Every structure is written in structure tokens, then in C-alpha cells.
Amino acid sequence: MATRYVLLTLSLPEEEMDLALGVLSGYPLIGIEQGTDEFTICFEQNDWQADYAETIVAEMIDMGLSVVFAGLKTEEDQNWNAEWEASIDPVIVNDRIVIVPEWRAAEFDHPLTLIITPKMSFGTGHHATTRMMCILMEKHVDVDDVWVDVGTGTGVLAILAAKLGATDVFAFDNNEWSIANSIENVTRNNVHNIVRVEHVELQDVALPSCNGLAANLYRHLVIPFASAFIRAVEPGGTILVSGILKYDKDDVSAPFLSHGCTIVESLAETEWCAIAFRTPEASS
Amino acid sequence: MAKKVMGTFKLQLKAGEATMAPPVGPAFGQRGLPGMEFVKQFNAKSAKQPGMILPVLVTFFSDKSFTFEIKSPPASILLIKATGVAKGSAQSNRDKVGKVTRAQLAEIAKIKMQDLNCHTEESAVKMIAGTARSMGITVDG
């Protein structure tokens, strides 16, 4: 959790912002918050160099922009999401599944009560992508299965797999907050003997052989890793994909179908969809 | 009762790469909004424009919900991509860093039309050409 950020604030008329962005695009920034004639440029401290403030201002002045240095500060990484998290309501997915923060858990007796107290990690059930994955997992996880949860966030899907009877669940994420939070939630749900959490990048992970894999990610991560997912899942196994916009469904399905997978079912809610693929019976 | 608009704020973010790091985390956090949901939605919706910095206008409501609109990329960045120059010229009157064709300007104008205060494509092209000149990019033809 040692990440620090450098925030550089500049005053600049809004009409000059476009040209200023042309200058800033050459720097390793994370993003910008734009106010009225003022903007704050955010960097990871590891990417920041001591002369950046001076250089950026000088480049903008040379271009004829009316920029004025307005401040520089560093910010510790912290749980920016804490205020919202403290106010969350439970999410009733269906008659059997509810996702509930620890302080509301006693109010529910659903057979699959998932105690998820989030800490700047995705997966509280408030977003359609998580709810649809829960519904698909309820249908596709069998007792004694081995499952993988790609990009586990709060750990909610890994915990659900364990509660549905999987005896071995490997969950991973590249985000430090997610790792800490998923481990806390795994313990809260008393499935720490079943769910193993690892901090690793998708491109570096050694996926174990499994009966099913859940990936609530993005199209630009699912598409290039589709073949790796298929290799990890046993013939006739299940791959569940979510985080996909409805109009991206065909693009995301294509690499799975071209490797011999079939679509078992898909769900849609608002503009999002989730897809259940079956891997080919014989490896292609 | 209809939910009440509480305010708006504007961010500039790399397509498909938003995280809870600043500016997203503090901007959503200080307003009590679910930043993680924004990250999920923004990355899904912007992933097809890798390498672009995209302006995003977020509107938030009394029930802690939000909507957002992704605007077209800044003209300066579209010009940098189109011409392959590293960045604009510091002395744009004297030092020219690259050239852009009329056809490229028209392409950029089409992308920018929705966000520019222009009624015709021709006036949008003129506006983009002005940005190009300010960056030391010569308009060819």
C-alpha cells in the first residue's frame, strides 16, 4: 500500500485546455481533474520527475498559453471509496443469494449469504456484472469442482464458488487493495481452507487446471486471454465471462467459438451481458 | 420523487485504464459516490480507443448515483496521433513540427463535431486547423 501520488495544479483558461492536453500527453500522467480555469494533473510518484512542474509550465508558456503554477502536493494512497462503502445496502441477487456487508449480515438467512465488506475493490453486487455472474455460478458450479476467479476484486465470486461446493478455488488480482480485501472477506465467510488468493498479473499467472473459470473483467482483457482460459479448463468445463457490454458480445465470443467452445447461455441486464461457455469435449 | 442533480465534475482519463488512483478515487470519494462502478463502466466503454486521453463529464444525484458522458478526445491529441509528431512546437510560428492534410482535418472534425460549438463541418475543420497551427503543424493543401 506504499503508492504515493503527485498532484500538480495549474491555472489555465478553459479555452486553452485542448492545447495544454497536447503538451501533457507527452508525460506519464494518470489523469486530470478539471475545474473552472484550473486543472490538477495526477501522477504516480514513481513516474514523477523533479523538473516536471517547471518543464510543463515552460512548454505551455512557449506555446502561448496563459498558464500559472497553482500548487504541488503529494497524496498517500488511501481508501477513497470509504464513504460510499459505509453506506451500502445488501444486494439480494435471488431467493438463495444475498451479498451483504458484515454489519447487516445478521438480518439475512439466505442459503448463500455472502458477507462482503468492500475496501476499494469491485464486487459488492451493486453492479449488474457481479449479479449476473452470481446467477450463472449458481447453475454451473458443481460439488467438488475446482474453480478459478480471474480478477477477484472483493473475492465475492470465489467465495460463492466455495459456498456452492467447490473444494478448491484459486482467486487472483493485480490490485493490492483487492488482495487484502478478498483475504478479509474469505475469512469472514469461513472459506479460507478452500479459497487461495494470489497477487499476480494476468499475463504472469500460472492458471491451474480447473472445472470452471469466472472472469468478470473487460473485453480488452478477455479477448487476448481467451485461449489461456480455455487451456486451463478441462474438456466440457465452464468459462463464465462478464464485464462485457451487450454490443461487444460477438467480439468477445469470437475467440471462444473459434477454439471450439459453445455458448451455453447468456444473461443481459441494462447494457451489460454475461456469457457461459462450455469448453470442447476433446481438445482442439 | 425524482432524484435531484447534485452537481457535475469533469475528468480527463486514459481510455480503458482508469483505476481508483487520483483523480478518480478522490473525485468520487469526496462526493460519496461508488468510484469502483465508474471505473468498471468507463473502462468497458472506452477500451476501443487505446492511448487516447478522453474528457468525461460526470453528473451525480442525491441518491449517490451518477451518470457520465465520454466526450471526444482533445483535438491536439487527435492531431498528434494523425501526424505522428511527439508533441506540439513551443515556437509554433517559427518551428514547424509536422504536416496534416485536409483529409485528416476533416476526419478529426467529424470526431469533434459533437463537442464543438460548430454548425457545419467546414467551421469545425477551420477550428481544428487553428489548433494545428498553434501546435506548429502545417496544414497541407
Short mmCIF file of C-alpha atoms in Angstrom, two decimals:
data_model
loop_
_atom_site.label_atom_id
_atom_site.label_comp_id
_atom_site.label_asym_id
_atom_site.label_seq_id
_atom_site.Cartn_x
_atom_site.Cartn_y
_atom_site.Cartn_z
CA MET A 1 0.00 0.00 0.00
CA ALA A 2 3.01 2.27 -0.38
CA THR A 3 1.88 4.01 -3.55
CA ARG A 4 2.01 7.80 -3.43
CA TYR A 5 0.73 10.29 -5.91
CA VAL A 6 1.91 13.72 -7.02
CA LEU A 7 -0.81 16.27 -7.86
CA LEU A 8 0.21 19.29 -9.93
CA THR A 9 -2.37 22.09 -10.13
CA LEU A 10 -2.21 24.71 -12.90
CA SER A 11 -4.46 27.68 -13.65
CA LEU A 12 -5.40 27.96 -17.29
CA PRO A 13 -8.36 29.39 -19.20
CA GLU A 14 -10.73 26.59 -20.21
CA GLU A 15 -10.47 27.50 -23.90
CA GLU A 16 -6.74 26.74 -23.80
CA MET A 17 -7.22 23.33 -22.23
CA ASP A 18 -7.18 21.45 -25.53
CA LEU A 19 -3.71 22.70 -26.47
CA ALA A 20 -2.46 22.09 -22.94
CA LEU A 21 -3.52 18.45 -23.22
CA GLY A 22 -1.36 18.17 -26.30
CA VAL A 23 1.62 19.09 -24.10
CA LEU A 24 0.54 16.85 -21.23
CA SER A 25 0.04 13.81 -23.46
CA GLY A 26 3.82 13.50 -23.57
CA TYR A 27 4.01 12.91 -19.81
CA PRO A 28 3.23 9.70 -17.85
CA LEU A 29 0.15 11.07 -16.12
CA ILE A 30 -2.70 9.00 -14.65
CA GLY A 31 -5.43 11.55 -15.34
CA ILE A 32 -6.65 15.08 -14.76
CA GLU A 33 -9.42 16.65 -12.67
CA GLN A 34 -10.65 19.73 -14.45
CA GLY A 35 -12.14 22.63 -12.51
CA THR A 36 -13.09 26.12 -13.61
CA ASP A 37 -9.97 27.52 -15.27
CA GLU A 38 -7.89 25.18 -13.14
CA PHE A 39 -6.81 21.60 -13.52
CA THR A 40 -4.98 19.09 -11.38
CA ILE A 41 -2.73 16.61 -13.13
CA CYS A 42 -2.15 13.33 -11.27
CA PHE A 43 0.99 11.21 -11.45
CA GLU A 44 2.23 8.15 -9.61
CA GLN A 45 5.20 9.33 -7.59
CA ASN A 46 7.36 6.65 -9.22
CA ASP A 47 6.67 8.26 -12.62
CA TRP A 48 7.22 11.84 -11.42
CA GLN A 49 10.47 13.71 -12.01
CA ALA A 50 11.51 16.77 -10.01
CA ASP A 51 11.65 19.07 -13.03
CA TYR A 52 8.21 18.18 -14.45
CA ALA A 53 6.32 21.14 -12.94
CA GLU A 54 8.80 23.64 -14.32
CA THR A 55 9.09 21.92 -17.70
CA ILE A 56 5.35 21.55 -18.21
CA VAL A 57 4.68 25.20 -17.35
CA ALA A 58 7.57 26.37 -19.56
CA GLU A 59 6.34 24.29 -22.53
CA MET A 60 2.83 25.70 -22.18
CA ILE A 61 4.08 29.29 -21.91
CA ASP A 62 6.22 28.75 -25.01
CA MET A 63 3.08 27.68 -26.86
CA GLY A 64 1.47 30.97 -25.88
CA LEU A 65 -0.82 29.55 -23.19
CA SER A 66 -1.73 31.68 -20.16
CA VAL A 67 -0.76 29.06 -17.61
CA VAL A 68 0.12 29.78 -13.99
CA PHE A 69 1.53 27.28 -11.49
CA ALA A 70 -1.05 26.88 -8.72
CA GLY A 71 0.24 24.14 -6.46
CA LEU A 72 2.04 20.84 -6.00
CA LYS A 73 1.30 18.23 -3.35
CA THR A 74 1.73 14.55 -2.67
CA GLU A 75 -1.09 12.28 -1.59
CA GLU A 76 -0.87 8.90 0.17
CA ASP A 77 -2.84 6.04 -1.30
CA GLN A 78 -5.99 5.55 0.75
CA ASN A 79 -9.45 4.05 0.57
CA TRP A 80 -11.14 6.81 -1.42
CA ASN A 81 -14.27 4.68 -1.58
CA ALA A 82 -14.79 4.53 2.20
CA GLU A 83 -17.74 6.94 2.48
CA TRP A 84 -19.79 5.06 -0.11
CA GLU A 85 -18.80 1.69 1.34
CA ALA A 86 -20.02 2.72 4.80
CA SER A 87 -23.48 3.37 3.39
CA ILE A 88 -24.03 0.33 1.19
CA ASP A 89 -27.18 -1.72 1.32
CA PRO A 90 -27.32 -5.50 0.92
CA VAL A 91 -27.94 -6.82 -2.60
CA ILE A 92 -30.49 -9.62 -2.90
CA VAL A 93 -29.46 -11.45 -6.07
CA ASN A 94 -32.26 -14.05 -5.94
CA ASP A 95 -34.09 -16.25 -3.43
CA ARG A 96 -30.88 -18.02 -2.46
CA ILE A 97 -28.07 -15.49 -2.86
CA VAL A 98 -27.59 -12.25 -0.95
CA ILE A 99 -24.45 -10.10 -0.80
CA VAL A 100 -24.31 -8.23 2.46
CA PRO A 101 -21.78 -6.12 4.40
CA GLU A 102 -20.68 -7.59 7.69
CA TRP A 103 -22.75 -5.18 9.82
CA ARG A 104 -26.01 -6.25 8.12
CA ALA A 105 -25.29 -9.99 7.88
CA ALA A 106 -27.46 -10.97 10.86
CA GLU A 107 -30.57 -9.73 9.04
CA PHE A 108 -30.40 -12.46 6.37
CA ASP A 109 -30.73 -16.23 6.36
CA HIS A 110 -30.43 -16.94 2.64
CA PRO A 111 -28.70 -20.28 1.97
CA LEU A 112 -25.94 -18.41 0.16
CA THR A 113 -25.31 -15.33 2.29
CA LEU A 114 -22.05 -13.78 1.06
CA ILE A 115 -20.56 -11.43 3.64
CA ILE A 116 -18.69 -8.85 1.63
CA THR A 117 -17.34 -5.73 3.33
CA PRO A 118 -15.64 -3.93 0.44
CA LYS A 119 -12.45 -1.93 0.69
CA MET A 120 -11.84 -0.12 -2.61
CA SER A 121 -12.40 -3.35 -4.53
CA PHE A 122 -15.02 -4.26 -7.10
CA GLY A 123 -17.69 -6.84 -6.37
CA THR A 124 -20.45 -5.81 -3.99
CA GLY A 125 -23.32 -6.90 -6.22
CA HIS A 126 -24.42 -3.34 -6.81
CA HIS A 127 -23.28 -3.65 -10.42
CA ALA A 128 -25.10 -5.89 -12.90
CA THR A 129 -21.91 -7.69 -13.96
CA THR A 130 -21.46 -9.23 -10.49
CA ARG A 131 -25.13 -10.14 -10.05
CA MET A 132 -25.24 -11.94 -13.41
CA MET A 133 -22.08 -13.87 -12.57
CA CYS A 134 -23.64 -14.99 -9.28
CA ILE A 135 -26.68 -16.31 -11.15
CA LEU A 136 -24.52 -18.17 -13.67
CA MET A 137 -22.25 -19.62 -10.99
CA GLU A 138 -25.21 -20.95 -9.06
CA LYS A 139 -26.10 -23.01 -12.14
CA HIS A 140 -22.63 -24.08 -13.20
CA VAL A 141 -20.56 -24.76 -10.07
CA ASP A 142 -20.79 -28.42 -9.00
CA VAL A 143 -19.83 -30.04 -5.71
CA ASP A 144 -16.11 -30.95 -5.57
CA ASP A 145 -15.27 -28.68 -8.50
CA VAL A 146 -12.04 -26.73 -8.88
CA TRP A 147 -12.64 -23.10 -9.91
CA VAL A 148 -10.56 -20.08 -10.84
CA ASP A 149 -11.69 -16.48 -10.25
CA VAL A 150 -9.83 -14.08 -12.54
CA GLY A 151 -9.69 -10.51 -11.17
CA THR A 152 -11.33 -11.41 -7.89
CA GLY A 153 -11.92 -7.87 -6.50
CA THR A 154 -13.70 -8.32 -3.16
CA GLY A 155 -13.45 -12.10 -3.63
CA VAL A 156 -17.23 -12.39 -3.98
CA LEU A 157 -17.25 -14.93 -6.83
CA ALA A 158 -14.53 -17.10 -5.32
CA ILE A 159 -16.44 -17.15 -2.04
CA LEU A 160 -19.65 -18.07 -3.86
CA ALA A 161 -17.89 -20.92 -5.68
CA ALA A 162 -16.73 -22.29 -2.33
CA LYS A 163 -20.20 -21.97 -0.81
CA LEU A 164 -21.67 -23.78 -3.83
CA GLY A 165 -19.48 -26.79 -3.09
CA ALA A 166 -16.21 -26.20 -4.93
CA THR A 167 -13.41 -27.74 -2.90
CA ASP A 168 -10.53 -25.77 -4.39
CA VAL A 169 -10.77 -22.17 -5.62
CA PHE A 170 -7.86 -20.10 -6.91
CA ALA A 171 -8.56 -16.36 -6.96
CA PHE A 172 -6.16 -13.68 -8.13
CA ASP A 173 -5.96 -9.97 -8.88
CA ASN A 174 -3.27 -7.45 -9.80
CA ASN A 175 -4.53 -4.85 -7.32
CA GLU A 176 -3.13 -4.70 -3.78
CA TRP A 177 -6.36 -3.41 -2.27
CA SER A 178 -8.22 -6.33 -3.81
CA ILE A 179 -5.81 -8.88 -2.41
CA ALA A 180 -6.09 -7.50 1.13
CA ASN A 181 -9.86 -7.14 0.86
CA SER A 182 -10.54 -10.56 -0.69
CA ILE A 183 -8.47 -12.27 2.00
CA GLU A 184 -10.53 -10.45 4.69
CA ASN A 185 -13.78 -11.48 3.01
CA VAL A 186 -12.67 -15.08 2.52
CA THR A 187 -12.01 -15.26 6.27
CA ARG A 188 -15.35 -13.58 7.10
CA ASN A 189 -17.11 -16.29 5.10
CA ASN A 190 -15.07 -19.08 6.67
CA VAL A 191 -13.90 -20.46 3.33
CA HIS A 192 -10.17 -19.81 3.86
CA ASN A 193 -9.47 -23.55 3.62
CA ILE A 194 -10.93 -23.63 0.12
CA VAL A 195 -10.09 -20.24 -1.46
CA ARG A 196 -6.46 -19.39 -2.20
CA VAL A 197 -5.78 -15.74 -3.11
CA GLU A 198 -2.71 -14.58 -5.04
CA HIS A 199 -1.41 -11.15 -6.07
CA VAL A 200 -0.35 -11.66 -9.69
CA GLU A 201 -0.80 -10.09 -13.12
CA LEU A 202 -2.98 -11.88 -15.65
CA GLN A 203 -0.09 -12.21 -18.10
CA ASP A 204 2.12 -13.81 -15.44
CA VAL A 205 -0.30 -16.16 -13.71
CA ALA A 206 0.06 -19.94 -13.91
CA LEU A 207 -3.59 -20.95 -14.22
CA PRO A 208 -4.27 -24.30 -12.54
CA SER A 209 -6.27 -26.97 -14.29
CA CYS A 210 -9.90 -26.46 -13.30
CA ASN A 211 -13.53 -27.38 -13.94
CA GLY A 212 -14.62 -23.79 -14.27
CA LEU A 213 -13.27 -20.28 -14.57
CA ALA A 214 -15.01 -16.98 -13.82
CA ALA A 215 -13.71 -13.75 -15.38
CA ASN A 216 -15.56 -10.54 -14.58
CA LEU A 217 -13.13 -8.33 -16.49
CA TYR A 218 -13.18 -6.17 -19.62
CA ARG A 219 -13.37 -7.05 -23.30
CA HIS A 220 -9.77 -5.92 -23.88
CA LEU A 221 -8.54 -8.36 -21.23
CA VAL A 222 -10.84 -11.29 -22.01
CA ILE A 223 -10.20 -11.41 -25.77
CA PRO A 224 -6.39 -11.82 -25.68
CA PHE A 225 -6.54 -14.32 -22.82
CA ALA A 226 -9.41 -16.46 -24.13
CA SER A 227 -7.13 -19.25 -25.33
CA ALA A 228 -5.27 -19.33 -21.98
CA PHE A 229 -8.60 -19.66 -20.18
CA ILE A 230 -9.68 -22.49 -22.48
CA ARG A 231 -6.39 -24.36 -21.93
CA ALA A 232 -6.85 -24.17 -18.16
CA VAL A 233 -10.40 -25.50 -18.12
CA GLU A 234 -10.93 -29.22 -18.54
CA PRO A 235 -12.83 -30.52 -21.63
CA GLY A 236 -16.54 -29.97 -21.16
CA GLY A 237 -15.88 -27.43 -18.41
CA THR A 238 -17.31 -23.95 -17.94
CA ILE A 239 -15.98 -20.45 -18.59
CA LEU A 240 -18.10 -17.57 -17.32
CA VAL A 241 -17.34 -14.12 -18.71
CA SER A 242 -18.79 -10.82 -17.54
CA GLY A 243 -17.98 -7.10 -17.57
CA ILE A 244 -18.97 -7.10 -21.22
CA LEU A 245 -21.17 -4.51 -22.88
CA LYS A 246 -24.01 -6.05 -24.90
CA TYR A 247 -22.72 -4.64 -28.17
CA ASP A 248 -19.30 -6.25 -27.54
CA LYS A 249 -20.77 -9.73 -27.07
CA ASP A 250 -19.92 -11.02 -30.55
CA ASP A 251 -16.33 -9.72 -30.41
CA VAL A 252 -15.77 -11.32 -27.00
CA SER A 253 -17.42 -14.61 -28.02
CA ALA A 254 -15.43 -14.96 -31.25
CA PRO A 255 -12.14 -16.29 -29.79
CA PHE A 256 -14.00 -18.81 -27.63
CA LEU A 257 -16.14 -20.05 -30.51
CA SER A 258 -13.13 -20.30 -32.81
CA HIS A 259 -11.48 -22.62 -30.26
CA GLY A 260 -14.50 -24.94 -30.28
CA CYS A 261 -16.34 -23.60 -27.24
CA THR A 262 -20.10 -23.30 -27.31
CA ILE A 263 -22.33 -20.73 -25.66
CA VAL A 264 -24.45 -22.48 -23.05
CA GLU A 265 -26.38 -19.37 -22.08
CA SER A 266 -26.06 -15.65 -21.75
CA LEU A 267 -27.70 -13.11 -19.48
CA ALA A 268 -28.29 -9.42 -20.03
CA GLU A 269 -29.14 -6.56 -17.71
CA THR A 270 -29.30 -2.95 -18.89
CA GLU A 271 -26.32 -2.56 -21.25
CA TRP A 272 -24.29 -5.43 -19.78
CA CYS A 273 -24.13 -9.11 -20.60
CA ALA A 274 -22.58 -12.24 -19.10
CA ILE A 275 -21.84 -15.37 -21.11
CA ALA A 276 -21.42 -19.03 -20.12
CA PHE A 277 -19.19 -21.02 -22.48
CA ARG A 278 -18.64 -24.79 -22.49
CA THR A 279 -15.14 -25.88 -23.47
CA PRO A 280 -14.88 -28.52 -26.22
CA GLU A 281 -15.11 -32.15 -25.15
CA ALA A 282 -11.88 -33.04 -26.94
CA SER A 283 -9.05 -30.52 -27.03
CA SER A 284 -8.83 -28.74 -30.39
CA MET B 1 -39.84 11.53 -6.17
CA ALA B 2 -37.33 12.22 -8.92
CA LYS B 3 -33.73 12.18 -7.82
CA LYS B 4 -32.08 15.57 -7.71
CA VAL B 5 -28.95 16.51 -9.65
CA MET B 6 -26.35 17.49 -7.06
CA GLY B 7 -23.60 18.57 -9.43
CA THR B 8 -21.15 17.72 -12.16
CA PHE B 9 -17.40 17.32 -12.46
CA LYS B 10 -15.02 16.77 -15.32
CA LEU B 11 -12.08 14.38 -15.60
CA GLN B 12 -9.61 13.60 -18.34
CA LEU B 13 -8.68 9.90 -18.29
CA LYS B 14 -6.74 7.39 -20.35
CA ALA B 15 -9.09 5.14 -22.29
CA GLY B 16 -9.52 1.71 -20.71
CA GLU B 17 -7.01 2.45 -17.92
CA ALA B 18 -8.98 4.15 -15.15
CA THR B 19 -8.30 2.99 -11.60
CA MET B 20 -9.23 4.30 -8.16
CA ALA B 21 -5.94 6.24 -8.07
CA PRO B 22 -6.29 10.03 -8.32
CA PRO B 23 -8.10 11.73 -9.94
CA VAL B 24 -10.93 9.14 -9.96
CA GLY B 25 -10.74 7.96 -6.33
CA PRO B 26 -10.73 11.41 -4.66
CA ALA B 27 -13.24 12.90 -7.13
CA PHE B 28 -15.80 10.17 -6.46
CA GLY B 29 -14.84 9.55 -2.84
CA GLN B 30 -15.29 13.11 -1.62
CA ARG B 31 -18.81 13.09 -3.04
CA GLY B 32 -19.64 9.70 -1.53
CA LEU B 33 -20.07 8.10 -4.96
CA PRO B 34 -19.20 4.49 -5.93
CA GLY B 35 -15.95 5.07 -7.80
CA MET B 36 -15.39 1.36 -8.43
CA GLU B 37 -18.55 1.23 -10.52
CA PHE B 38 -17.38 4.21 -12.54
CA VAL B 39 -14.02 2.51 -13.19
CA LYS B 40 -15.82 -0.62 -14.44
CA GLN B 41 -18.13 1.32 -16.74
CA PHE B 42 -15.59 3.82 -18.06
CA ASN B 43 -13.01 1.15 -18.92
CA ALA B 44 -15.60 -1.03 -20.66
CA LYS B 45 -16.89 1.89 -22.71
CA SER B 46 -13.54 3.43 -23.65
CA ALA B 47 -11.44 0.33 -24.30
CA LYS B 48 -11.74 0.66 -28.06
CA GLN B 49 -9.76 3.94 -28.03
CA PRO B 50 -6.42 2.81 -26.54
CA GLY B 51 -3.85 5.54 -25.99
CA MET B 52 -6.39 8.36 -26.01
CA ILE B 53 -7.00 10.80 -23.19
CA LEU B 54 -10.76 11.23 -23.00
CA PRO B 55 -12.74 14.00 -21.31
CA VAL B 56 -15.53 12.64 -19.10
CA LEU B 57 -18.37 14.69 -17.69
CA VAL B 58 -19.86 13.08 -14.56
CA THR B 59 -23.29 14.09 -13.25
CA PHE B 60 -24.19 12.92 -9.76
CA PHE B 61 -27.51 12.72 -7.97
CA SER B 62 -28.97 12.97 -4.48
CA ASP B 63 -29.22 9.16 -4.18
CA LYS B 64 -25.44 8.77 -4.72
CA SER B 65 -25.94 7.50 -8.25
CA PHE B 66 -24.17 9.03 -11.22
CA THR B 67 -24.16 9.12 -15.00
CA PHE B 68 -21.30 10.09 -17.25
CA GLU B 69 -20.68 11.14 -20.79
CA ILE B 70 -17.42 10.42 -22.60
CA LYS B 71 -16.58 13.33 -24.90
CA SER B 72 -14.40 13.19 -27.99
CA PRO B 73 -10.61 13.25 -27.46
CA PRO B 74 -8.90 16.67 -27.45
CA ALA B 75 -8.14 17.98 -30.95
CA SER B 76 -4.47 18.41 -30.04
CA ILE B 77 -4.15 14.71 -29.20
CA LEU B 78 -6.02 13.66 -32.35
CA LEU B 79 -3.59 15.83 -34.34
CA ILE B 80 -0.58 14.29 -32.59
CA LYS B 81 -1.91 10.79 -33.41
CA ALA B 82 -2.72 11.72 -37.01
CA THR B 83 0.63 13.35 -37.77
CA GLY B 84 2.88 11.15 -35.65
CA VAL B 85 4.63 14.14 -34.06
CA ALA B 86 5.81 13.71 -30.48
CA LYS B 87 4.14 16.94 -29.34
CA GLY B 88 3.35 20.47 -30.46
CA SER B 89 6.02 23.06 -31.23
CA ALA B 90 6.96 25.50 -28.49
CA GLN B 91 7.62 28.17 -31.14
CA SER B 92 4.76 27.38 -33.49
CA ASN B 93 5.25 30.46 -35.71
CA ARG B 94 8.87 29.60 -36.40
CA ASP B 95 9.38 25.88 -35.82
CA LYS B 96 7.08 23.54 -37.71
CA VAL B 97 6.93 20.01 -36.31
CA GLY B 98 4.70 18.27 -38.83
CA LYS B 99 2.04 18.41 -41.50
CA VAL B 100 -1.62 17.50 -41.55
CA THR B 101 -3.67 17.02 -44.71
CA ARG B 102 -7.11 18.49 -45.36
CA ALA B 103 -8.50 14.94 -45.35
CA GLN B 104 -7.02 14.31 -41.89
CA LEU B 105 -8.50 17.59 -40.64
CA ALA B 106 -11.89 16.55 -41.98
CA GLU B 107 -11.61 13.19 -40.18
CA ILE B 108 -10.74 14.92 -36.91
CA ALA B 109 -13.51 17.48 -37.42
CA LYS B 110 -16.02 14.63 -37.82
CA ILE B 111 -14.91 13.13 -34.50
CA LYS B 112 -15.02 16.53 -32.77
CA MET B 113 -18.26 17.85 -34.30
CA GLN B 114 -20.45 16.57 -31.44
CA ASP B 115 -18.48 18.57 -28.86
CA LEU B 116 -17.50 21.69 -30.81
CA ASN B 117 -19.69 24.72 -30.98
CA CYS B 118 -19.84 24.48 -34.78
CA HIS B 119 -22.84 24.23 -37.04
CA THR B 120 -21.02 22.96 -40.12
CA GLU B 121 -18.18 20.55 -40.75
CA GLU B 122 -16.38 23.36 -42.56
CA SER B 123 -16.32 25.57 -39.48
CA ALA B 124 -15.14 22.58 -37.40
CA VAL B 125 -12.30 21.99 -39.90
CA LYS B 126 -11.30 25.65 -39.54
CA MET B 127 -11.25 25.34 -35.78
CA ILE B 128 -9.09 22.18 -35.90
CA ALA B 129 -6.78 23.87 -38.43
CA GLY B 130 -6.34 26.71 -35.92
CA THR B 131 -5.36 24.22 -33.22
CA ALA B 132 -2.89 22.62 -35.67
CA ARG B 133 -1.26 25.97 -36.45
CA SER B 134 -0.95 26.74 -32.73
CA MET B 135 0.93 23.46 -32.37
CA GLY B 136 3.31 24.19 -35.25
CA ILE B 137 1.59 21.69 -37.53
CA THR B 138 1.29 22.95 -41.10
CA VAL B 139 -1.95 22.37 -42.98
CA ASP B 140 -1.09 20.77 -46.31
CA GLY B 141 -3.11 21.70 -49.36
#
